[in-house]
CSV table of C-alpha atoms in Angstrom, one decimal:
chain,number,residue,atom,x,y,z
A,170,UNK,CA,33.5,168.5,157.5
A,171,UNK,CA,36.1,171.0,158.3
A,172,UNK,CA,38.7,169.4,160.6
A,173,UNK,CA,41.6,171.1,162.4
A,174,UNK,CA,43.7,168.5,164.2
A,175,UNK,CA,46.9,168.6,166.3
A,176,UNK,CA,49.6,166.0,165.5
A,177,UNK,CA,49.6,162.8,167.5
A,178,UNK,CA,52.0,161.9,170.4
A,179,UNK,CA,55.5,162.8,169.6
A,180,UNK,CA,58.9,162.3,171.1
A,181,UNK,CA,60.1,165.2,173.2
A,182,UNK,CA,61.7,168.0,171.3
A,183,UNK,CA,65.5,168.5,171.1
A,184,UNK,CA,65.3,171.2,173.8
A,185,UNK,CA,63.3,169.0,176.2
A,186,UNK,CA,65.5,166.0,175.6
A,187,UNK,CA,68.5,168.0,176.7
A,188,UNK,CA,66.7,169.3,179.7
A,189,UNK,CA,65.7,165.8,180.8
A,190,UNK,CA,69.3,164.5,180.2
A,191,UNK,CA,70.6,167.2,182.6
A,192,UNK,CA,67.8,166.4,185.0
A,193,UNK,CA,69.0,162.8,185.2
A,194,UNK,CA,72.3,164.0,186.6
A,195,UNK,CA,70.6,166.4,189.0
A,196,UNK,CA,68.4,163.6,190.3
A,197,UNK,CA,71.4,161.5,191.3
A,198,UNK,CA,72.9,164.5,193.2
A,199,UNK,CA,69.6,165.1,195.0
A,200,UNK,CA,69.2,161.4,195.8
A,201,UNK,CA,72.7,161.2,197.4
A,202,UNK,CA,72.1,164.3,199.4
A,203,UNK,CA,68.7,163.0,200.6
A,204,UNK,CA,70.3,159.8,201.8
A,205,UNK,CA,72.6,161.8,204.0
A,206,UNK,CA,69.9,164.0,205.4
A,207,UNK,CA,67.2,161.5,206.1
A,208,UNK,CA,65.4,161.7,209.5
A,209,UNK,CA,62.4,160.1,211.2
A,210,UNK,CA,59.9,162.6,209.7
A,211,UNK,CA,60.8,162.1,206.1
A,212,UNK,CA,60.8,159.2,203.6
A,213,UNK,CA,63.7,158.2,201.4
A,214,UNK,CA,63.3,159.3,197.8
A,215,UNK,CA,61.9,156.5,195.5
A,216,UNK,CA,64.6,154.1,194.4
A,217,UNK,CA,64.1,154.9,190.7
A,218,UNK,CA,65.6,158.4,191.2
A,219,UNK,CA,69.1,157.1,191.9
A,220,UNK,CA,69.5,155.2,188.7
A,221,UNK,CA,67.1,157.0,186.4
A,222,UNK,CA,68.2,157.6,182.8
A,223,UNK,CA,66.3,159.5,180.2
A,224,UNK,CA,64.7,157.0,177.8
A,225,UNK,CA,65.1,159.7,175.1
A,226,UNK,CA,68.8,160.3,175.6
A,227,UNK,CA,69.8,158.5,172.5
A,228,UNK,CA,67.8,160.8,170.3
A,229,UNK,CA,69.7,163.7,168.8
A,230,UNK,CA,66.8,165.5,167.0
A,231,UNK,CA,63.5,164.7,168.7
A,232,UNK,CA,60.0,165.9,168.0
A,233,UNK,CA,59.0,163.2,165.6
A,234,UNK,CA,55.7,161.4,165.6
A,235,UNK,CA,55.7,158.2,167.6
A,236,UNK,CA,54.0,154.9,166.7
A,237,UNK,CA,51.5,155.8,169.4
A,238,UNK,CA,50.8,159.0,167.6
A,239,UNK,CA,50.3,157.2,164.3
A,240,UNK,CA,47.8,155.0,165.9
A,241,UNK,CA,45.9,158.0,167.5
A,242,UNK,CA,45.4,159.6,164.0
A,243,UNK,CA,44.7,156.3,162.3
A,244,UNK,CA,42.0,155.4,164.9
A,245,UNK,CA,40.6,158.9,164.8
A,246,UNK,CA,40.0,158.6,161.0
A,247,UNK,CA,38.4,155.2,161.5
A,248,UNK,CA,36.0,156.6,164.1
A,249,UNK,CA,35.0,159.6,162.0
A,250,UNK,CA,34.5,157.3,159.0
A,251,UNK,CA,32.1,155.2,161.0
A,252,UNK,CA,30.3,158.2,162.5
A,253,UNK,CA,29.8,160.1,159.2
A,254,UNK,CA,29.5,157.5,156.4
A,255,UNK,CA,27.5,160.1,154.3
A,256,UNK,CA,30.6,162.3,154.3
A,257,UNK,CA,33.3,159.6,153.8
A,258,UNK,CA,31.5,157.3,151.4
A,259,UNK,CA,33.0,158.7,148.3
A,260,UNK,CA,36.1,157.2,146.6
A,261,UNK,CA,39.1,159.3,147.4
A,262,UNK,CA,39.8,162.3,145.2
A,263,UNK,CA,42.0,165.2,146.2
A,264,UNK,CA,39.2,167.7,145.3
A,265,UNK,CA,36.7,165.8,147.4
A,266,UNK,CA,39.0,165.2,150.4
A,267,UNK,CA,41.8,167.8,150.4
A,268,UNK,CA,44.4,167.1,153.1
A,269,UNK,CA,46.6,169.9,154.3
A,270,UNK,CA,49.4,169.8,156.8
A,271,UNK,CA,52.1,172.1,158.0
A,272,UNK,CA,55.6,171.7,156.8
A,273,UNK,CA,56.7,169.9,160.0
A,274,UNK,CA,57.4,166.2,160.0
A,275,UNK,CA,55.1,165.3,162.9
A,276,UNK,CA,52.0,167.0,161.4
A,277,UNK,CA,52.5,165.8,157.9
A,278,UNK,CA,53.1,162.3,159.2
A,279,UNK,CA,49.9,162.6,161.2
A,280,UNK,CA,48.0,163.5,158.1
A,281,UNK,CA,49.3,160.4,156.4
A,282,UNK,CA,48.3,158.2,159.3
A,283,UNK,CA,44.8,159.7,159.2
A,284,UNK,CA,44.6,159.2,155.5
A,285,UNK,CA,45.6,155.6,155.8
A,286,UNK,CA,42.8,155.1,158.4
A,287,UNK,CA,40.3,156.9,156.3
A,288,UNK,CA,41.0,155.4,152.9
A,289,UNK,CA,42.1,151.9,153.8
A,290,UNK,CA,40.5,149.3,151.6
A,291,UNK,CA,40.1,151.7,148.6
A,292,UNK,CA,43.3,150.7,146.8
A,293,UNK,CA,45.6,147.8,145.9
A,294,UNK,CA,48.7,148.4,148.0
A,295,UNK,CA,49.5,145.7,150.6
A,296,UNK,CA,47.2,143.5,152.7
A,297,UNK,CA,45.3,146.6,153.9
A,298,UNK,CA,44.5,147.6,150.3
A,299,UNK,CA,45.9,151.1,150.9
A,300,UNK,CA,46.0,153.7,148.2
A,301,UNK,CA,48.1,156.8,147.5
A,302,UNK,CA,46.7,160.2,148.5
A,303,UNK,CA,48.1,163.7,148.3
A,304,UNK,CA,49.0,166.0,151.2
A,305,UNK,CA,49.4,169.7,150.5
A,306,UNK,CA,51.8,171.8,152.6
A,307,UNK,CA,52.7,175.5,152.5
A,308,UNK,CA,56.2,176.7,153.4
A,309,UNK,CA,56.8,177.5,157.1
A,310,UNK,CA,57.5,181.2,156.2
A,311,UNK,CA,54.2,181.7,154.4
A,312,UNK,CA,51.7,179.5,156.1
A,313,UNK,CA,49.2,182.0,157.5
A,314,UNK,CA,46.4,179.4,157.7
A,315,UNK,CA,48.0,176.8,160.0
A,316,UNK,CA,51.2,178.4,161.3
A,317,UNK,CA,50.0,181.9,161.9
A,318,UNK,CA,51.7,181.7,165.3
A,319,UNK,CA,55.0,181.6,163.5
A,320,UNK,CA,54.3,184.0,160.6
A,321,UNK,CA,52.8,186.8,162.6
A,322,UNK,CA,55.8,188.8,163.9
A,323,UNK,CA,53.6,191.1,166.1
A,324,UNK,CA,52.4,188.0,167.9
A,325,UNK,CA,55.9,186.7,168.4
A,326,UNK,CA,56.9,190.1,169.9
A,327,UNK,CA,53.8,190.3,172.1
A,328,UNK,CA,54.5,186.7,173.4
A,329,UNK,CA,58.1,187.7,174.1
A,330,UNK,CA,56.9,190.7,176.2
A,331,UNK,CA,54.4,188.7,178.2
A,332,UNK,CA,56.3,185.5,178.8
A,333,UNK,CA,58.6,186.8,181.7
A,334,UNK,CA,55.5,187.7,183.8
A,335,UNK,CA,53.8,184.4,183.1
A,336,UNK,CA,57.1,182.6,183.9
A,337,UNK,CA,57.1,184.5,187.2
A,338,UNK,CA,53.7,183.2,188.1
A,339,UNK,CA,54.7,179.6,187.3
A,340,UNK,CA,57.8,179.9,189.4
A,341,UNK,CA,55.6,180.8,192.4
A,342,UNK,CA,53.7,177.6,191.9
A,343,UNK,CA,56.9,175.5,191.5
A,344,UNK,CA,58.4,177.0,194.6
A,345,UNK,CA,55.2,176.1,196.6
A,346,UNK,CA,55.3,172.6,195.4
A,347,UNK,CA,59.1,172.3,195.9
A,348,UNK,CA,58.6,173.1,199.7
A,349,UNK,CA,56.1,170.2,199.9
A,350,UNK,CA,58.3,167.7,198.1
A,351,UNK,CA,61.3,168.8,200.3
A,352,UNK,CA,59.2,168.1,203.4
A,353,UNK,CA,58.2,164.6,202.2
A,354,UNK,CA,61.5,163.3,200.9
A,355,UNK,CA,64.3,165.5,202.3
A,356,UNK,CA,65.0,166.3,198.6
A,357,UNK,CA,66.6,169.7,198.3
A,358,UNK,CA,64.5,170.5,195.1
A,359,UNK,CA,64.1,174.0,193.8
A,360,UNK,CA,61.6,175.5,191.4
A,361,UNK,CA,63.6,174.5,188.4
A,362,UNK,CA,63.7,170.9,189.7
A,363,UNK,CA,59.9,170.9,190.1
A,364,UNK,CA,59.5,172.2,186.6
A,365,UNK,CA,61.7,169.4,185.2
A,366,UNK,CA,60.0,166.8,187.3
A,367,UNK,CA,56.6,168.0,186.1
A,368,UNK,CA,57.9,167.8,182.5
A,369,UNK,CA,59.1,164.3,183.1
A,370,UNK,CA,55.8,163.3,184.7
A,371,UNK,CA,53.8,164.5,181.7
A,372,UNK,CA,56.1,162.8,179.2
A,373,UNK,CA,56.1,159.5,181.1
A,374,UNK,CA,52.3,159.5,181.5
A,375,UNK,CA,51.5,160.5,177.9
A,376,UNK,CA,54.2,158.7,176.0
A,377,UNK,CA,55.1,155.7,178.1
A,378,UNK,CA,52.0,155.1,180.3
A,379,UNK,CA,54.2,155.4,183.4
A,380,UNK,CA,52.4,157.1,186.3
A,381,UNK,CA,54.2,155.6,189.3
A,382,UNK,CA,57.5,157.4,189.0
A,383,UNK,CA,57.7,161.2,188.5
A,384,UNK,CA,54.0,161.7,188.7
A,385,UNK,CA,53.9,159.8,192.0
A,386,UNK,CA,56.2,162.3,193.6
A,387,UNK,CA,53.3,164.8,193.6
A,388,UNK,CA,50.1,164.7,195.5
A,389,UNK,CA,46.8,165.1,193.7
A,390,UNK,CA,46.5,168.7,194.9
A,391,UNK,CA,50.0,169.5,193.7
A,392,UNK,CA,49.2,168.1,190.3
A,393,UNK,CA,46.1,170.3,190.1
A,394,UNK,CA,48.3,173.3,190.9
A,395,UNK,CA,50.9,172.3,188.3
A,396,UNK,CA,48.2,171.8,185.6
A,397,UNK,CA,46.8,175.3,186.5
A,398,UNK,CA,50.3,176.8,186.0
A,399,UNK,CA,50.3,175.2,182.5
A,400,UNK,CA,46.8,176.6,182.0
A,401,UNK,CA,47.9,180.1,182.9
A,402,UNK,CA,50.6,180.0,180.3
A,403,UNK,CA,48.3,178.7,177.6
A,404,UNK,CA,45.6,181.3,178.5
A,405,UNK,CA,48.0,184.3,178.3
A,406,UNK,CA,50.3,183.2,175.5
A,407,UNK,CA,48.0,181.2,173.3
A,408,UNK,CA,44.4,181.7,174.4
A,409,UNK,CA,41.8,184.1,175.6
A,410,UNK,CA,44.3,186.2,177.6
A,411,UNK,CA,45.1,188.4,174.5
A,412,UNK,CA,42.8,188.7,171.5
A,413,UNK,CA,45.8,188.7,169.2
A,414,UNK,CA,46.5,185.1,170.3
A,415,UNK,CA,43.5,183.9,168.4
A,416,UNK,CA,42.4,186.7,166.0
A,417,UNK,CA,45.6,186.1,164.0
A,418,UNK,CA,43.9,182.9,163.1
A,419,UNK,CA,41.3,184.7,161.0
A,420,UNK,CA,42.8,183.3,157.7
A,421,UNK,CA,41.9,179.8,158.9
A,422,UNK,CA,38.4,180.8,160.0
A,423,UNK,CA,37.9,182.6,156.7
A,424,UNK,CA,39.0,179.5,154.8
A,425,UNK,CA,36.6,177.3,156.7
A,426,UNK,CA,33.7,179.6,155.8
A,427,UNK,CA,34.7,179.7,152.1
A,428,UNK,CA,34.9,175.8,152.2
A,429,UNK,CA,31.3,175.8,153.5
A,430,UNK,CA,30.2,178.3,150.8
A,431,UNK,CA,31.7,176.2,148.1
A,432,UNK,CA,30.1,173.1,149.4
A,433,UNK,CA,26.6,174.7,149.5
A,434,UNK,CA,27.0,176.2,146.0
A,435,UNK,CA,28.2,172.9,144.6
A,436,UNK,CA,25.4,171.1,146.3
A,437,UNK,CA,22.7,173.4,144.8
A,438,UNK,CA,24.2,173.2,141.3
A,439,UNK,CA,24.6,169.4,141.6
A,440,UNK,CA,28.4,169.7,141.0
A,441,UNK,CA,31.1,167.7,142.8
A,442,UNK,CA,31.0,168.6,146.4
A,443,UNK,CA,34.1,168.9,148.6
A,444,UNK,CA,33.1,166.5,151.4
A,445,UNK,CA,35.8,167.2,154.0
A,446,UNK,CA,38.8,169.5,154.3
A,447,UNK,CA,41.3,167.8,156.6
A,448,UNK,CA,44.0,170.0,158.3
A,449,UNK,CA,46.8,168.8,160.5
A,450,UNK,CA,48.9,171.2,162.5
A,451,UNK,CA,49.8,172.0,166.1
A,452,UNK,CA,48.5,173.0,169.5
A,453,UNK,CA,49.2,176.6,168.5
A,454,UNK,CA,46.6,176.1,165.7
A,455,UNK,CA,43.9,174.1,167.5
A,456,UNK,CA,43.9,176.5,170.6
A,457,UNK,CA,43.3,179.7,168.6
A,458,UNK,CA,40.7,178.0,166.4
A,459,UNK,CA,38.8,176.8,169.5
A,460,UNK,CA,38.9,180.4,170.8
A,461,UNK,CA,37.6,181.8,167.5
A,462,UNK,CA,34.6,179.5,167.9
A,463,UNK,CA,34.1,180.6,171.6
A,464,UNK,CA,34.7,177.1,173.1
A,465,UNK,CA,35.5,176.6,176.8
A,466,UNK,CA,34.1,180.0,177.9
A,467,UNK,CA,32.5,180.8,181.2
A,468,UNK,CA,29.0,182.3,181.3
A,469,UNK,CA,28.9,185.6,179.4
A,470,UNK,CA,32.6,185.7,178.4
A,471,UNK,CA,31.6,185.5,174.7
A,472,UNK,CA,30.6,189.2,174.8
A,473,UNK,CA,34.1,190.2,176.0
A,474,UNK,CA,35.7,188.0,173.3
A,475,UNK,CA,33.5,189.6,170.6
A,476,UNK,CA,34.4,193.1,171.8
A,477,UNK,CA,38.2,192.3,171.6
A,478,UNK,CA,38.6,192.3,175.4
A,479,UNK,CA,41.0,189.9,177.1
A,480,UNK,CA,39.6,187.5,179.6
A,481,UNK,CA,40.7,187.0,183.1
A,482,UNK,CA,42.9,184.0,183.9
A,483,UNK,CA,41.6,180.6,185.0
A,484,UNK,CA,40.7,180.4,188.6
A,485,UNK,CA,43.2,178.8,191.0
A,486,UNK,CA,42.4,175.3,192.3
A,487,UNK,CA,40.4,174.1,194.1
A,488,UNK,CA,38.1,176.4,192.1
A,489,UNK,CA,37.0,174.8,188.9
A,490,UNK,CA,37.6,176.2,185.4
A,491,UNK,CA,36.7,175.1,181.9
A,492,UNK,CA,40.0,176.3,180.3
A,493,UNK,CA,42.2,173.3,180.8
A,494,UNK,CA,45.1,172.4,178.5
A,495,UNK,CA,44.5,168.7,179.0
A,496,UNK,CA,41.1,169.1,177.4
A,497,UNK,CA,41.7,171.8,174.9
A,498,UNK,CA,44.8,170.6,173.2
A,499,UNK,CA,46.2,167.2,174.1
A,500,UNK,CA,48.1,165.2,171.4
A,501,UNK,CA,45.7,164.4,168.5
A,502,UNK,CA,43.3,167.1,169.7
A,503,UNK,CA,40.8,168.0,167.0
A,504,UNK,CA,38.0,170.5,166.3
A,505,UNK,CA,35.5,169.7,163.6
A,506,UNK,CA,32.8,171.8,162.1
A,507,UNK,CA,30.1,169.7,160.4
A,508,UNK,CA,27.8,171.3,157.8
A,509,UNK,CA,24.4,169.5,157.8
A,510,UNK,CA,21.9,169.8,155.0
A,511,UNK,CA,18.4,169.5,156.4
A,512,UNK,CA,14.8,170.1,155.2
A,513,UNK,CA,13.6,173.7,155.6
A,514,UNK,CA,11.2,174.3,158.5
A,515,UNK,CA,8.4,175.1,156.1
A,516,UNK,CA,9.1,172.0,154.1
A,517,UNK,CA,10.1,174.0,151.1
A,518,UNK,CA,13.8,173.7,150.2
A,519,UNK,CA,16.7,173.0,152.5
A,520,UNK,CA,18.6,174.7,155.3
A,521,UNK,CA,22.2,174.3,156.4
A,522,UNK,CA,23.2,173.9,160.0
A,523,UNK,CA,26.7,174.0,161.6
A,524,UNK,CA,27.7,171.6,164.4
A,525,UNK,CA,30.9,171.9,166.4
A,526,UNK,CA,32.8,168.9,167.8
A,527,UNK,CA,35.9,169.1,170.0
A,528,UNK,CA,37.8,165.9,170.4
A,529,UNK,CA,34.8,164.1,168.8
A,530,UNK,CA,32.3,165.4,171.4
A,531,UNK,CA,29.5,167.9,170.4
A,532,UNK,CA,30.1,171.3,172.0
A,533,UNK,CA,28.1,174.5,172.1
A,534,UNK,CA,29.4,177.6,170.4
A,535,UNK,CA,28.1,180.3,172.8
A,536,UNK,CA,27.3,182.7,170.0
A,537,UNK,CA,24.9,180.1,168.6
A,538,UNK,CA,22.2,180.9,171.2
A,539,UNK,CA,23.2,178.0,173.4
A,540,UNK,CA,22.4,175.3,170.9
A,541,UNK,CA,24.4,172.5,169.4
A,542,UNK,CA,23.2,173.2,165.9
A,543,UNK,CA,23.6,176.7,164.5
A,544,UNK,CA,22.1,177.9,161.2
A,545,UNK,CA,24.7,178.9,158.7
A,546,UNK,CA,23.4,182.4,158.7
A,547,UNK,CA,23.8,182.7,162.5
A,548,UNK,CA,27.2,181.0,162.4
A,549,UNK,CA,28.4,183.6,159.9
A,550,UNK,CA,26.9,186.6,161.7
A,551,UNK,CA,27.5,185.8,165.3
A,552,UNK,CA,30.5,183.4,165.4
A,553,UNK,CA,32.6,184.6,162.4
A,554,UNK,CA,31.8,188.2,161.7
A,555,UNK,CA,32.9,189.7,165.0
A,556,UNK,CA,36.4,188.3,164.3
A,557,UNK,CA,36.6,189.8,160.9
A,558,UNK,CA,36.9,193.4,162.0
A,559,UNK,CA,40.6,193.2,161.3
A,560,UNK,CA,42.5,191.3,158.7
A,561,UNK,CA,45.5,189.2,159.4
A,562,UNK,CA,47.7,191.8,157.7
A,563,UNK,CA,46.4,194.6,159.9
A,564,UNK,CA,46.8,192.5,163.1
A,565,UNK,CA,50.4,191.6,162.3
A,566,UNK,CA,51.7,195.0,161.2
A,567,UNK,CA,54.0,197.4,163.0
A,568,UNK,CA,51.1,199.8,163.6
A,569,UNK,CA,49.2,197.2,165.6
A,570,UNK,CA,52.4,196.4,167.5
A,571,UNK,CA,52.5,200.0,168.6
A,572,UNK,CA,48.9,199.9,169.6
A,573,UNK,CA,49.7,196.8,171.8
A,574,UNK,CA,52.5,198.6,173.5
A,575,UNK,CA,50.1,201.5,174.3
A,576,UNK,CA,47.3,199.2,175.5
A,577,UNK,CA,48.9,195.9,176.8
A,578,UNK,CA,46.6,192.9,177.4
A,579,UNK,CA,45.1,192.2,180.8
A,580,UNK,CA,47.7,190.3,182.8
A,581,UNK,CA,46.0,189.3,186.1
A,582,UNK,CA,46.3,186.1,188.0
A,583,UNK,CA,43.4,184.8,190.0
């Protein structure tokens, strides 16, 4: 197994904590104004607005893994252990089950929670008979396998160039929703208020299981629009909207293939086989990796991806689209590639098949001829090889930056 997982649920980051603290003051002002302006056609704002205080206001740093996030990774490990006993039946050894995490607290903590779930009962520590295990990290400045979004300077420049236009599209959505909220509650909200209210909704729902406060301020149709605005950002800045977004992840894909090659070689020579390589990182890792595999594509989009062409943006609701952030990269999102050893079709020898899972569900890699199981040869030729035309170094050089400026990615909103 090659696993690439996002960290579990975490506290809002320092930047978001500050935004929500300021929004608490703004809500009180809006509530007072609404009380003065109420008329027969509008409703009073919900009572919670007047007295709301950010539950994260006492945190000065933020971003750390929450107990809920620990449980997500612990339980994920337990489920994988039950699902693939042939992979996880060996006693722990760092060469058999290497664990890699980024040099960020929430991802390394997630790797520990996963390891505790996976190797519980193998040791002598505590009532759970836990055992020690190693977690390997690379420095933030040099981690091209799991933090390529932070080490590729060309990507950071490209993202900086594209973000104002994406922000402009999102503001249009926020302004539209703001008008509806104004009409319902006589709240003089603007686009910035809607952005903060949407942030609060997502954090309350995902971290506190509260859906009857901020989220209840929006209709179902408005929530679809707001999710689409998020999907637009993810598409253009992290996904299929620009091939650099995911092709800078080729070191990770190359490492996955090398892991498979080592496992097959060791199996054939009867040596110790690396059973699972377990990686813990961020949404900015899982999203590009999913793109490299061709997941969440519409119809024949795989041909455009393989030819280095950007894809058009997700369709606006009520039209449906597969590219949804809530499915691609929620907290504890994970993509796994399972290498299966099977009898050869002619009964002589063995063959190796690759299966992809996203969030534990089997998914089809379009380049694998529409099947859930892809021969290792087809996987290498049709999934991996098209992305290997350029190295990480060539993608992230000044020369490529100049090429980007001459040929900017497709930036259309549908």
